[in-house]
Coordinates of C-alpha atoms and ligand atoms in Angstrom, one line a residue:
Chain A
M1 CA 29.4 8.1 26.2
S2 CA 28.5 11.8 26.4
R3 CA 25.4 12.5 28.4
E4 CA 22.7 14.5 26.7
N5 CA 22.8 17.0 29.6
G6 CA 19.5 15.7 31.1
T7 CA 17.1 15.9 28.2
P8 CA 15.2 12.7 28.4
V9 CA 14.8 10.7 25.2
L10 CA 11.1 10.3 26.0
E11 CA 9.0 12.6 28.2
V12 CA 5.3 12.0 28.5
A13 CA 3.0 14.4 30.4
G14 CA -0.7 14.6 31.0
L15 CA -1.4 12.0 28.3
R16 CA -5.0 11.0 28.0
R17 CA -7.1 9.0 25.6
A18 CA -10.7 7.9 26.0
F19 CA -12.7 5.4 23.9
G20 CA -16.3 6.5 24.3
G21 CA -16.8 6.5 28.1
L22 CA -13.7 4.4 28.8
V23 CA -10.6 6.4 29.7
A24 CA -7.9 4.0 28.5
V25 CA -5.0 6.3 29.4
N26 CA -5.6 8.9 32.0
D27 CA -3.1 11.7 32.9
L28 CA -0.1 9.5 32.3
G29 CA 3.3 11.0 32.8
F30 CA 6.9 9.8 33.0
A31 CA 10.3 10.3 31.5
V32 CA 12.9 7.9 30.1
A33 CA 16.6 8.9 30.1
Q34 CA 19.1 8.1 27.4
G35 CA 20.1 4.4 27.4
E36 CA 17.5 3.4 30.0
I37 CA 15.2 0.4 29.8
M38 CA 11.9 1.4 31.4
G39 CA 9.3 -1.2 32.1
L40 CA 5.7 -0.3 31.5
L41 CA 3.6 -2.7 33.6
G42 CA 0.0 -3.3 34.6
P43 CA -2.7 -5.8 34.5
N44 CA -4.6 -6.7 31.3
G45 CA -6.6 -3.7 29.9
S46 CA -4.7 -1.2 32.0
G47 CA -3.8 0.9 29.0
K48 CA -0.2 -0.1 28.2
T49 CA -0.7 -0.8 24.5
T50 CA -2.9 2.3 24.2
A51 CA -0.1 4.3 25.7
L52 CA 2.4 2.9 23.1
N53 CA -0.1 3.7 20.3
L54 CA -0.3 7.3 21.5
M55 CA 3.4 7.7 21.5
S56 CA 3.9 6.1 18.1
G57 CA 1.1 8.0 16.4
V58 CA -1.3 5.1 15.8
L59 CA -3.8 7.0 18.0
R60 CA -4.2 10.7 18.6
P61 CA -4.1 11.8 22.3
D62 CA -7.1 13.7 23.6
A63 CA -4.7 15.7 25.7
G64 CA -1.1 15.7 26.8
T65 CA 2.4 15.9 25.4
V66 CA 4.8 13.3 24.1
R67 CA 8.4 14.6 23.8
L68 CA 11.0 12.7 21.8
M69 CA 14.4 14.2 22.5
G70 CA 12.7 17.4 23.6
R71 CA 10.4 17.7 20.5
D72 CA 6.6 17.4 21.0
I73 CA 5.4 14.6 18.7
A74 CA 1.9 14.1 20.1
G75 CA -0.5 13.9 17.2
L76 CA 2.1 13.7 14.5
A77 CA 1.6 11.2 11.7
S78 CA 3.3 7.9 12.6
Y79 CA 5.5 8.0 9.6
R80 CA 7.0 11.3 10.8
I81 CA 7.5 9.9 14.3
A82 CA 9.2 6.9 12.8
R83 CA 11.6 9.2 10.9
L84 CA 12.4 11.0 14.1
G85 CA 13.9 7.9 15.6
L86 CA 11.0 6.0 17.2
A87 CA 10.5 2.3 16.3
R88 CA 8.2 -0.3 17.8
T89 CA 7.0 -3.9 17.7
F90 CA 3.4 -4.9 18.1
Q91 CA 1.7 -7.1 20.7
L92 CA 0.2 -9.2 17.9
V93 CA 3.3 -9.6 15.8
R94 CA 3.1 -7.9 12.4
V95 CA 5.5 -9.0 9.7
L96 CA 5.0 -8.6 5.9
D97 CA 3.9 -12.1 5.0
G98 CA 4.2 -11.7 1.3
M99 CA 7.8 -10.7 1.4
D100 CA 11.0 -12.5 2.4
C101 CA 13.0 -11.8 5.5
R102 CA 15.4 -9.6 3.7
E103 CA 12.7 -7.4 2.3
N104 CA 11.0 -7.2 5.7
I105 CA 14.1 -5.7 7.2
K106 CA 14.7 -3.5 4.1
A107 CA 11.2 -2.0 4.7
G108 CA 12.5 -0.8 8.1
L109 CA 15.4 1.1 6.7
A110 CA 14.5 2.1 3.1
F111 CA 12.3 5.0 4.1
Q112 CA 14.5 6.7 6.6
K113 CA 16.1 10.0 5.7
P114 CA 18.9 10.4 4.6
H115 CA 18.7 7.2 2.5
L116 CA 21.4 4.6 3.0
P117 CA 23.5 3.7 -0.1
A118 CA 22.4 0.2 -1.3
T119 CA 25.5 -1.6 -0.4
E120 CA 25.5 -0.3 3.2
A121 CA 21.8 -1.2 3.5
E122 CA 22.6 -4.8 2.4
V123 CA 25.4 -5.0 5.0
R124 CA 23.1 -3.7 7.7
I125 CA 20.4 -6.2 6.8
D126 CA 22.9 -9.1 7.0
T127 CA 24.1 -7.8 10.4
L128 CA 20.5 -7.6 11.7
L129 CA 19.5 -11.1 10.4
D130 CA 22.6 -12.4 12.2
R131 CA 21.9 -10.5 15.4
V132 CA 18.3 -11.7 15.9
G133 CA 19.2 -15.2 15.0
L134 CA 17.8 -15.4 11.4
A135 CA 21.1 -15.7 9.6
G136 CA 20.6 -17.8 6.5
H137 CA 16.8 -17.2 6.3
D138 CA 17.1 -14.0 4.3
R139 CA 15.3 -15.4 1.2
R140 CA 12.7 -17.3 3.3
P141 CA 9.1 -15.8 3.0
A142 CA 8.0 -14.4 6.3
A143 CA 4.8 -16.4 6.0
D144 CA 6.8 -19.6 6.5
L145 CA 8.4 -18.5 9.7
T146 CA 7.6 -20.0 13.2
Y147 CA 6.0 -17.7 15.8
I148 CA 9.4 -17.0 17.5
D149 CA 11.1 -16.2 14.2
R150 CA 8.3 -13.8 13.2
K151 CA 9.0 -12.0 16.5
R152 CA 12.7 -11.9 15.7
L153 CA 12.0 -10.6 12.2
E154 CA 9.7 -7.9 13.5
L155 CA 12.4 -6.8 16.0
A156 CA 15.0 -6.7 13.2
R157 CA 12.7 -4.5 11.1
A158 CA 12.3 -2.1 14.1
L159 CA 16.0 -2.0 14.6
A160 CA 16.8 -1.5 10.9
A161 CA 16.1 2.3 11.2
K162 CA 18.7 2.6 14.0
P163 CA 16.1 4.0 16.4
R164 CA 16.8 6.2 19.4
L165 CA 13.8 4.9 21.1
L166 CA 12.3 1.4 20.9
L167 CA 8.9 0.4 22.1
L168 CA 8.5 -3.3 22.7
D169 CA 4.9 -4.5 23.3
E170 CA 5.2 -7.9 25.1
W171 CA 8.0 -9.0 22.7
L172 CA 9.0 -11.7 25.1
A173 CA 5.5 -13.2 25.5
G174 CA 5.2 -16.8 24.4
L175 CA 8.9 -17.7 24.4
N176 CA 10.0 -20.9 26.1
P177 CA 12.5 -20.6 28.9
S178 CA 15.6 -21.0 26.7
E179 CA 14.3 -18.7 24.1
L180 CA 13.5 -16.2 26.9
M181 CA 17.1 -16.3 28.0
I182 CA 18.3 -15.5 24.4
G183 CA 15.6 -12.8 24.1
I184 CA 16.7 -11.1 27.4
D185 CA 20.3 -11.1 26.3
L186 CA 19.3 -9.6 22.9
I187 CA 17.4 -6.8 24.5
R188 CA 20.3 -6.2 26.9
S189 CA 22.7 -5.9 24.0
L190 CA 20.4 -3.2 22.5
K191 CA 20.8 -1.2 25.7
A192 CA 24.5 -1.6 25.4
D193 CA 24.2 -0.1 21.9
G194 CA 22.7 3.0 23.5
I195 CA 19.1 2.4 22.4
T196 CA 16.5 3.6 24.9
I197 CA 13.7 1.1 25.4
V198 CA 10.2 1.1 26.8
L199 CA 9.3 -2.4 27.6
V200 CA 5.7 -3.5 28.1
E201 CA 6.0 -6.9 29.6
H202 CA 4.1 -9.4 31.8
V203 CA 7.1 -11.8 32.2
M204 CA 8.3 -10.6 35.6
N205 CA 11.6 -12.4 35.4
A206 CA 12.4 -10.4 32.3
V207 CA 11.3 -7.2 33.9
R208 CA 13.6 -7.9 36.8
A209 CA 16.5 -8.8 34.6
L210 CA 16.2 -5.9 32.2
C211 CA 14.4 -2.8 33.6
D212 CA 16.2 0.0 35.3
R213 CA 12.9 1.6 36.3
C214 CA 9.3 0.8 36.0
V215 CA 6.0 2.6 35.7
V216 CA 2.9 0.6 36.7
M217 CA -0.5 1.4 35.2
S218 CA -3.9 0.4 36.4
S219 CA -7.2 1.4 34.7
G220 CA -5.3 3.9 32.6
R221 CA -3.6 5.7 35.5
K222 CA -0.1 5.5 36.8
I223 CA -0.1 3.9 40.3
A224 CA 3.6 3.5 40.9
E225 CA 6.9 4.5 39.5
G226 CA 10.5 3.9 40.6
A227 CA 13.4 1.4 40.7
T228 CA 12.3 -2.0 39.5
A229 CA 12.8 -3.8 42.8
D230 CA 10.9 -1.2 44.8
V231 CA 8.0 -1.0 42.4
L232 CA 7.5 -4.8 42.3
S233 CA 7.2 -4.9 46.1
D234 CA 4.9 -1.9 46.3
A235 CA 1.7 -2.8 48.0
A236 CA -0.5 -1.0 45.5
V237 CA 1.2 -2.8 42.6
V238 CA 0.7 -6.2 44.2
K239 CA -2.9 -5.4 44.8
A240 CA -3.5 -4.2 41.3
Y241 CA -2.1 -7.5 39.9
L242 CA -4.1 -9.7 42.3
G243 CA -6.7 -11.6 40.2
G244 CA -4.7 -10.6 37.1
V245 CA -1.3 -11.8 36.3
A246 CA 0.6 -13.1 39.3
A247 CA 3.4 -10.8 40.3
D248 CA 5.7 -13.8 40.5
A249 CA 5.6 -15.4 37.2
Chain B
M1 CA 21.8 -4.7 -16.0
N2 CA 21.3 -8.4 -15.8
A3 CA 20.9 -10.5 -18.9
R4 CA 17.4 -11.5 -18.2
A5 CA 16.1 -8.0 -18.1
A6 CA 18.0 -7.1 -21.2
G7 CA 16.6 -10.1 -23.0
L8 CA 13.1 -9.2 -22.0
G9 CA 13.7 -5.7 -23.2
V10 CA 14.8 -6.8 -26.6
L11 CA 11.8 -9.1 -26.8
A12 CA 9.4 -6.3 -25.9
L13 CA 11.0 -4.0 -28.5
A14 CA 10.7 -6.6 -31.2
A15 CA 7.0 -7.2 -30.3
L16 CA 6.4 -3.5 -30.4
V17 CA 7.9 -3.2 -33.9
L18 CA 5.9 -6.1 -35.2
L19 CA 2.7 -4.8 -33.7
A20 CA 3.3 -1.4 -35.3
F21 CA 2.6 -3.1 -38.7
V22 CA -1.0 -4.2 -37.9
P23 CA -2.6 -1.2 -39.6
R24 CA -0.6 -2.1 -42.8
L25 CA -2.6 -5.4 -43.0
G26 CA -5.4 -3.3 -44.4
N27 CA -8.1 -5.2 -42.7
A28 CA -10.6 -2.9 -40.9
Y29 CA -12.0 -5.6 -38.7
Y30 CA -8.6 -6.7 -37.4
L31 CA -7.6 -3.1 -36.8
A32 CA -10.8 -2.4 -34.8
L33 CA -10.1 -5.6 -32.8
A34 CA -6.5 -4.6 -32.2
I35 CA -7.6 -1.2 -31.0
S36 CA -10.0 -2.8 -28.5
L37 CA -7.2 -5.2 -27.3
L38 CA -4.8 -2.3 -26.8
Q39 CA -7.4 -0.2 -25.1
Y40 CA -8.2 -2.8 -22.5
T41 CA -4.6 -3.8 -22.1
V42 CA -3.6 -0.3 -21.2
L43 CA -6.6 0.3 -19.0
A44 CA -6.2 -3.0 -17.1
T45 CA -2.4 -2.6 -16.7
A46 CA -2.9 1.0 -15.4
W47 CA -5.6 -0.3 -13.0
G48 CA -3.2 -3.0 -11.8
M49 CA -0.4 -0.5 -11.2
F50 CA -2.4 1.1 -8.4
S51 CA -4.8 -1.6 -7.3
G52 CA -2.3 -4.5 -7.5
P53 CA 0.1 -3.4 -4.8
T54 CA -2.3 -1.4 -2.6
R55 CA -5.2 -3.8 -3.0
Y56 CA -7.6 -0.9 -3.2
V57 CA -10.3 -1.8 -5.7
S58 CA -11.2 1.2 -7.8
L59 CA -14.3 1.5 -10.0
A60 CA -13.3 4.9 -11.2
T61 CA -11.8 3.7 -14.5
T62 CA -14.9 4.9 -16.3
A63 CA -14.7 8.3 -14.7
F64 CA -11.2 9.0 -16.0
F65 CA -11.8 7.4 -19.4
G66 CA -14.8 9.6 -19.7
I67 CA -13.0 12.8 -18.7
G68 CA -10.5 12.0 -21.4
A69 CA -13.1 11.4 -24.0
Y70 CA -15.1 14.5 -23.1
T71 CA -12.0 16.7 -23.2
V72 CA -11.6 15.7 -26.8
A73 CA -15.3 16.3 -27.6
V74 CA -15.1 19.8 -26.2
L75 CA -11.6 20.9 -27.3
G76 CA -10.8 18.5 -30.2
E77 CA -11.8 20.9 -32.9
I78 CA -10.4 24.0 -31.3
L79 CA -6.9 23.1 -30.3
P80 CA -4.0 21.1 -31.8
W81 CA -4.1 17.4 -31.0
P82 CA -1.0 17.1 -28.8
L83 CA -2.3 20.0 -26.7
V84 CA -5.7 18.4 -26.4
L85 CA -4.0 15.2 -25.1
L86 CA -1.9 17.2 -22.7
I87 CA -5.0 19.0 -21.3
A88 CA -6.9 15.8 -20.9
A89 CA -4.0 14.2 -19.0
A90 CA -3.7 17.3 -16.8
L91 CA -7.4 17.2 -16.1
G92 CA -7.3 13.5 -15.2
A93 CA -4.4 14.0 -13.0
F94 CA -6.0 16.9 -11.2
V95 CA -9.2 15.1 -10.5
A96 CA -7.3 11.9 -9.4
A97 CA -5.2 13.9 -7.0
I98 CA -8.3 15.5 -5.4
V99 CA -10.2 12.2 -5.3
G100 CA -7.1 10.4 -3.9
L101 CA -6.4 13.0 -1.2
S102 CA -10.0 12.8 -0.1
T103 CA -10.6 9.1 -0.3
L104 CA -7.4 7.2 0.1
R105 CA -7.5 7.7 3.9
L106 CA -10.7 5.6 3.8
S107 CA -10.5 1.9 4.2
G108 CA -11.1 -0.5 1.3
V109 CA -14.9 -0.9 1.2
Y110 CA -15.6 2.8 1.4
F111 CA -13.1 3.4 -1.4
V112 CA -14.9 1.0 -3.8
I113 CA -18.2 2.6 -3.2
F114 CA -16.8 6.1 -3.4
T115 CA -15.1 5.5 -6.8
F116 CA -18.3 4.0 -8.1
G117 CA -20.3 7.0 -6.9
L118 CA -17.6 9.3 -8.4
T119 CA -18.3 8.1 -11.9
E120 CA -22.0 8.7 -11.6
L121 CA -21.3 12.1 -10.0
I122 CA -19.0 13.2 -12.8
R123 CA -21.4 11.9 -15.5
Q124 CA -24.3 13.8 -13.9
L125 CA -22.2 16.9 -13.7
V126 CA -21.4 16.7 -17.4
V127 CA -25.1 16.2 -18.2
W128 CA -26.1 19.1 -16.1
F129 CA -23.5 21.3 -17.6
E130 CA -24.3 20.3 -21.2
V131 CA -28.0 20.7 -20.8
N132 CA -28.0 24.0 -18.8
K133 CA -24.9 25.8 -19.9
S134 CA -23.9 24.6 -23.4
R135 CA -27.4 23.5 -24.3
V136 CA -26.4 20.4 -26.2
L137 CA -27.1 16.8 -25.3
G138 CA -24.3 15.3 -27.2
R139 CA -21.3 16.4 -29.3
Y140 CA -19.9 15.5 -32.6
V141 CA -16.2 14.7 -32.6
F142 CA -14.7 16.2 -35.7
V143 CA -10.9 15.6 -35.6
D144 CA -8.6 14.5 -38.3
I145 CA -7.6 11.2 -36.8
T146 CA -7.7 7.9 -38.5
Q147 CA -8.2 4.4 -37.0
A148 CA -4.5 3.7 -37.7
D149 CA -3.6 6.9 -35.8
I150 CA -5.6 5.7 -32.8
Y151 CA -3.9 2.4 -33.0
W152 CA -0.4 3.8 -33.1
Q153 CA -1.1 6.2 -30.2
L154 CA -2.5 3.4 -28.1
L155 CA 0.5 1.2 -28.9
A156 CA 2.9 4.0 -27.9
L157 CA 0.9 4.4 -24.7
T158 CA 1.1 0.7 -24.0
A159 CA 4.8 0.8 -24.3
A160 CA 5.0 3.8 -22.1
V161 CA 2.8 2.2 -19.4
F162 CA 4.9 -0.9 -19.3
L163 CA 8.1 1.1 -19.1
L164 CA 6.7 3.3 -16.4
G165 CA 5.4 0.3 -14.4
W166 CA 8.8 -1.4 -14.7
L167 CA 10.5 1.7 -13.4
I168 CA 8.1 2.2 -10.6
A169 CA 8.4 -1.4 -9.5
R170 CA 12.1 -1.0 -9.2
S171 CA 11.8 2.3 -7.4
R172 CA 11.4 3.2 -3.7
L173 CA 7.8 4.2 -4.4
G174 CA 7.1 0.7 -5.8
F175 CA 8.6 -0.9 -2.7
A176 CA 6.6 1.4 -0.5
L177 CA 3.4 0.4 -2.2
R178 CA 4.1 -3.3 -1.7
V179 CA 4.7 -2.7 2.0
I180 CA 1.4 -0.7 2.2
G181 CA -0.4 -3.6 0.4
E182 CA 1.0 -6.0 3.0
D183 CA 0.3 -3.9 6.1
E184 CA -0.5 -0.3 6.1
T185 CA 0.2 0.2 9.9
V186 CA 3.6 -1.3 9.5
A187 CA 4.2 0.8 6.5
K188 CA 3.6 4.0 8.5
H189 CA 5.9 2.8 11.2
C190 CA 8.6 2.2 8.7
G191 CA 8.4 5.9 7.9
I192 CA 6.3 5.6 4.7
N193 CA 4.1 8.6 3.9
T194 CA 1.3 6.2 2.9
T195 CA -1.1 8.9 1.8
F196 CA 1.5 10.4 -0.6
A197 CA 2.5 7.1 -2.0
K198 CA -1.1 6.0 -2.7
V199 CA -2.2 9.4 -4.1
A200 CA 0.9 9.4 -6.4
L201 CA 0.2 6.0 -7.9
F202 CA -3.5 6.6 -8.1
T203 CA -2.8 9.8 -10.0
I204 CA -0.3 8.1 -12.4
S205 CA -2.8 5.3 -13.1
A206 CA -5.7 7.7 -13.6
T207 CA -3.7 9.9 -16.0
V208 CA -3.1 6.9 -18.2
M209 CA -6.8 6.0 -18.1
T210 CA -7.7 9.5 -19.1
L211 CA -5.3 9.4 -22.0
V212 CA -6.9 6.2 -23.2
G213 CA -10.3 7.9 -23.2
A214 CA -8.9 10.9 -25.1
I215 CA -7.2 8.7 -27.7
M216 CA -10.3 6.6 -28.2
A217 CA -12.7 9.5 -28.5
P218 CA -12.3 10.1 -32.3
R219 CA -13.5 6.5 -32.8
W220 CA -17.0 7.7 -32.1
T221 CA -18.3 10.5 -34.3
Y222 CA -20.9 11.3 -31.7
I223 CA -20.3 11.4 -27.9
E224 CA -22.8 11.8 -25.1
P225 CA -22.3 11.3 -21.4
S226 CA -23.8 7.8 -21.4
I227 CA -21.3 6.7 -24.1
A228 CA -18.2 8.3 -22.5
F229 CA -19.1 7.4 -19.0
N230 CA -20.2 3.8 -19.5
S231 CA -19.7 2.1 -16.2
M232 CA -19.3 -1.3 -17.9
I233 CA -15.7 -0.2 -18.6
S234 CA -14.9 -0.1 -14.9
F235 CA -16.2 -3.6 -14.4
Q236 CA -14.6 -5.1 -17.5
V237 CA -11.2 -3.7 -16.6
L238 CA -11.5 -4.9 -13.0
I239 CA -12.4 -8.4 -14.2
M240 CA -9.6 -8.5 -16.8
A241 CA -7.0 -7.3 -14.3
L242 CA -8.1 -9.9 -11.7
L243 CA -8.2 -12.7 -14.2
G244 CA -4.6 -11.8 -15.3
G245 CA -3.3 -11.1 -11.9
A246 CA -3.0 -7.6 -10.7
H247 CA 0.1 -8.3 -8.5
R248 CA 2.4 -8.4 -11.5
L249 CA 2.9 -5.7 -14.1
W250 CA 2.5 -8.3 -16.9
G251 CA -0.5 -9.9 -15.2
P252 CA -3.4 -7.7 -16.4
V253 CA -2.5 -8.2 -20.1
L254 CA -3.0 -11.9 -19.6
G255 CA -6.6 -11.2 -18.7
A256 CA -7.2 -8.3 -21.0
V257 CA -6.5 -10.2 -24.2
P258 CA -8.6 -13.3 -23.8
L259 CA -11.5 -11.4 -22.2
T260 CA -11.6 -8.7 -24.8
L261 CA -11.9 -11.4 -27.5
L262 CA -14.5 -13.1 -25.4
F263 CA -16.5 -9.9 -24.7
E264 CA -16.3 -9.1 -28.4
L265 CA -17.9 -12.4 -29.3
L266 CA -20.5 -12.4 -26.5
S267 CA -21.7 -8.8 -27.0
A268 CA -22.2 -9.6 -30.7
R269 CA -23.9 -12.9 -30.2
F270 CA -25.8 -12.3 -26.9
P271 CA -26.3 -8.6 -26.6
N272 CA -29.2 -9.0 -24.1
T273 CA -27.7 -11.5 -21.7
F274 CA -24.2 -10.1 -22.0
T275 CA -24.1 -8.6 -18.5
I276 CA -25.3 -11.8 -16.9
I277 CA -22.6 -13.8 -18.6
L278 CA -20.1 -11.1 -17.4
G279 CA -21.2 -11.6 -13.8
C280 CA -20.8 -15.3 -14.0
I281 CA -17.3 -15.0 -15.5
F282 CA -16.4 -12.7 -12.7
L283 CA -17.5 -15.2 -10.0
L284 CA -15.7 -18.0 -11.7
I285 CA -12.5 -16.1 -11.8
V286 CA -12.6 -15.1 -8.2
Y287 CA -13.3 -18.6 -7.1
M288 CA -10.9 -20.5 -9.4
L289 CA -8.0 -18.1 -9.9
P290 CA -7.6 -15.9 -6.8
R291 CA -4.2 -14.9 -7.9
G292 CA -5.0 -14.7 -11.6
V293 CA -3.3 -16.3 -14.6
A294 CA 0.0 -14.7 -13.5
G295 CA -0.4 -16.6 -10.2
L296 CA -1.1 -19.8 -12.0
F297 CA 2.1 -19.3 -14.2
E298 CA 4.2 -18.7 -11.1
K299 CA 2.8 -21.8 -9.4
L300 CA 3.5 -23.9 -12.5
S301 CA 7.0 -22.6 -13.0
A302 CA 7.6 -23.1 -9.2
T303 CA 6.4 -26.7 -9.3
A304 CA 8.3 -27.3 -12.6
G305 CA 11.3 -27.4 -10.3
G306 CA 14.8 -26.7 -11.4
K307 CA 16.1 -23.2 -11.1
A308 CA 12.7 -21.6 -11.5
T309 CA 11.4 -19.9 -8.4
G310 CA 7.8 -18.8 -7.7
R311 CA 8.8 -15.2 -7.5
V312 CA 10.1 -13.9 -10.7
A313 CA 11.1 -10.4 -11.6
A314 CA 9.8 -8.9 -8.4
Ligands
ATP401 N1 -9.2 1.0 19.6 C1 -9.9 0.8 20.8 N2 -11.2 1.1 20.8 C2 -11.9 0.9 22.0 N3 -11.4 0.5 23.1 C3 -10.1 0.2 23.1 C4 -9.3 0.4 22.0 N4 -8.0 0.1 22.3 C5 -8.0 -0.3 23.6 N5 -9.2 -0.2 24.1 C6 -9.6 -0.5 25.5 O1 -8.7 0.3 26.3 C7 -8.4 -0.4 27.4 C8 -6.9 -0.6 27.5 O2 -6.4 -1.4 26.5 P1 -4.9 -1.7 26.2 O3 -4.9 -2.6 25.0 O4 -4.2 -0.5 26.1 O5 -4.5 -2.5 27.5 P2 -3.1 -3.3 27.8 O6 -2.6 -2.7 29.1 O7 -2.2 -3.2 26.6 O8 -3.7 -4.8 28.0 P3 -2.9 -6.2 27.7 O9 -2.0 -6.4 28.8 O10 -4.1 -7.1 27.7 O11 -2.3 -6.0 26.4 C9 -9.1 -1.8 27.3 O12 -10.2 -1.7 28.1 C10 -9.4 -1.9 25.9 O13 -10.6 -2.7 25.7
MG402 MG1 -1.4 -4.6 25.4

C-alpha cells in the first residue's frame, strides 16, 4: 500500500468543549495515521464520547481543529463530514427500527456521493450483511434483532459508505466472551482493509489485542499517549482508572 | 415495472375517469359534497406527505390554504385564472420555504406551536393590511368559475398529488425522509442533508395546500380573513390524516372520506357542540388507532397469512 506521505487521516488539536461550567473536552490533541487503530481510553465521564461527537459534527467545538485527511472539519454539519469519509457507531446503539436490515445498510450508502448504481449497492449490502454475520436476515425488521445483532447492523451501516475513518464508541461492550472474539476479529479485518479506526473501549483485552496506540483521557484532558503496552502500564493511567473501571478487565 | 404497480395504476386511472362524471349527475348537493371530499382528501394527503415520514406535526394547513384563497380574492378579477393559480402556488412555496428554513431545525414540539402561531400571524397581517392599506374588511370573489370547474380542478390536483407522492416515495428524497423520521441523528451521519430534505418536502406539501385554497376560493362569493384562515381546517386535516394513517400515501384518504361525511353531518345537526365532538373523536383515534386505518389494514392483511406481508408497497 502506498503511504500517504505522512498526512494523518485524523489530526485533532486544541479541541475544547464545555457544558456550562463543566469542561468535557479540554485542549485535546492527537493524530491517527492511515491504517492505524487508536484506542481512546479513560474512566467514565472523561470525555471520550464528547470527543467523538466533536469530530463527527454532533457537537460544535468551542475551540480547536479537527483535520480529516488534512482538511479542517471542525464545526461542519455532520452530513458533510459523513460524505467526507467519516463514519461512526453510537455508545447507545442506534438502528432504524422501522426498517429491515437491508434498508438500514442502504441508508448508510444511499446518500454518499457519487451515488452507487443500484445493482452495485445491492451487492455491497449483501457483502456487508455477510461480513457482520447477518446473512439471511436482510428482510428482518431491525426492531426484532437481539442486542448483539443490532450492534452488528449498526456497524454494517457505518461501513456501507466505505469510510476512511471509523469511530467506534464501545462497540464491543456487552458482548459475551465468544462474541467478543468474533468482534475483535471483525475489527481487525477492517484494519486489514485499510480503514483507520478510533476505538473508544473499556474492554482492556480488546484494547490490547487491537490498538496500535492509545490516548488516555481523564476529566477531559489527555493524560497519556503512546504504544498500547506502555500506556496501559503508565502510573498516571492506572491511577486515573482506580475506583473506575479496573485496568485489568 | 411490476404487475402490481401497473394494476394499481390502471385501477386509479379508471377511478379517475369515473369520478370525472360526478358533475354530470346534475345534483348540486352531491357535487358540493364531492368537492368537500376532494378538498380534504388532497389536504390530508399533502399533510401526510410531509408529516408522515418526518413525524413533524404541522398546524399550518390553514395558513397555506388561506394564502391560496386570498391570492384569488386579490388577483382573481385582474389576471387570467391559470396565472392566478401559478402566483398562489409560488407564494405558498415561498412562504413554506422561509418557514421551513427557520423552523425545521427546531424539535417537534416547538414546530407544532410555531406552525399554529404562524397561521394567526399571517391572518393578523392580512387583517392589518386590508384595514390600513386597502381599507376593506372583506373582498368579493368575482371569477367565472362554476362548481363543476372547482370539482374538476380538485380532481386533477388529487391525481397529481398521488402521482407526486408515489414518485417521491420511490425516490432518494423519499428514502431520506423515512430515515429522518426514524432517527435524525443517524440520518445526518448517513450523509443526509436533513434540513434540505425537510424543507423540500414541507414546501411541496404546502404548495399543494395553497393550491387547494386557491381552487376553493370561488366557492365563496365573499372572503374575509376569518373565513380564509379558519384554523379548524388545520385540526380537521390533522385528525383525518391520523385516522387514515399518515405513514402511507394512501392512508390519509381513508380518514378524509369518512370524517368529511361525519363532519358534514355533525356541523349541520350540532353546530354548537361540533368542536367538542371533534375533540372527542380526536382522542378516540389516537387511543384506538395509533397507526390509523392504514395500520389496521396492514395488520389484518399480515394476520390473514398467506403471501400477504405487513409492509406493502413501501
Ligand atoms: N450534551 C451534554 N450536556 C451536558 N453535559 C454533557 C453532555 N454530554 C456529555 N456531558 C458531560 O460531559 C462529561 C463527559 O461525558 P462523555 O459522555 O464524553 O464521557 P465518556 O468518556 O464517554 O464516558 P463513558 O465512558 O461513561 O461513556 C460527563 O460529565 C457528561 O456528563
Ligand atoms: Mg461514552
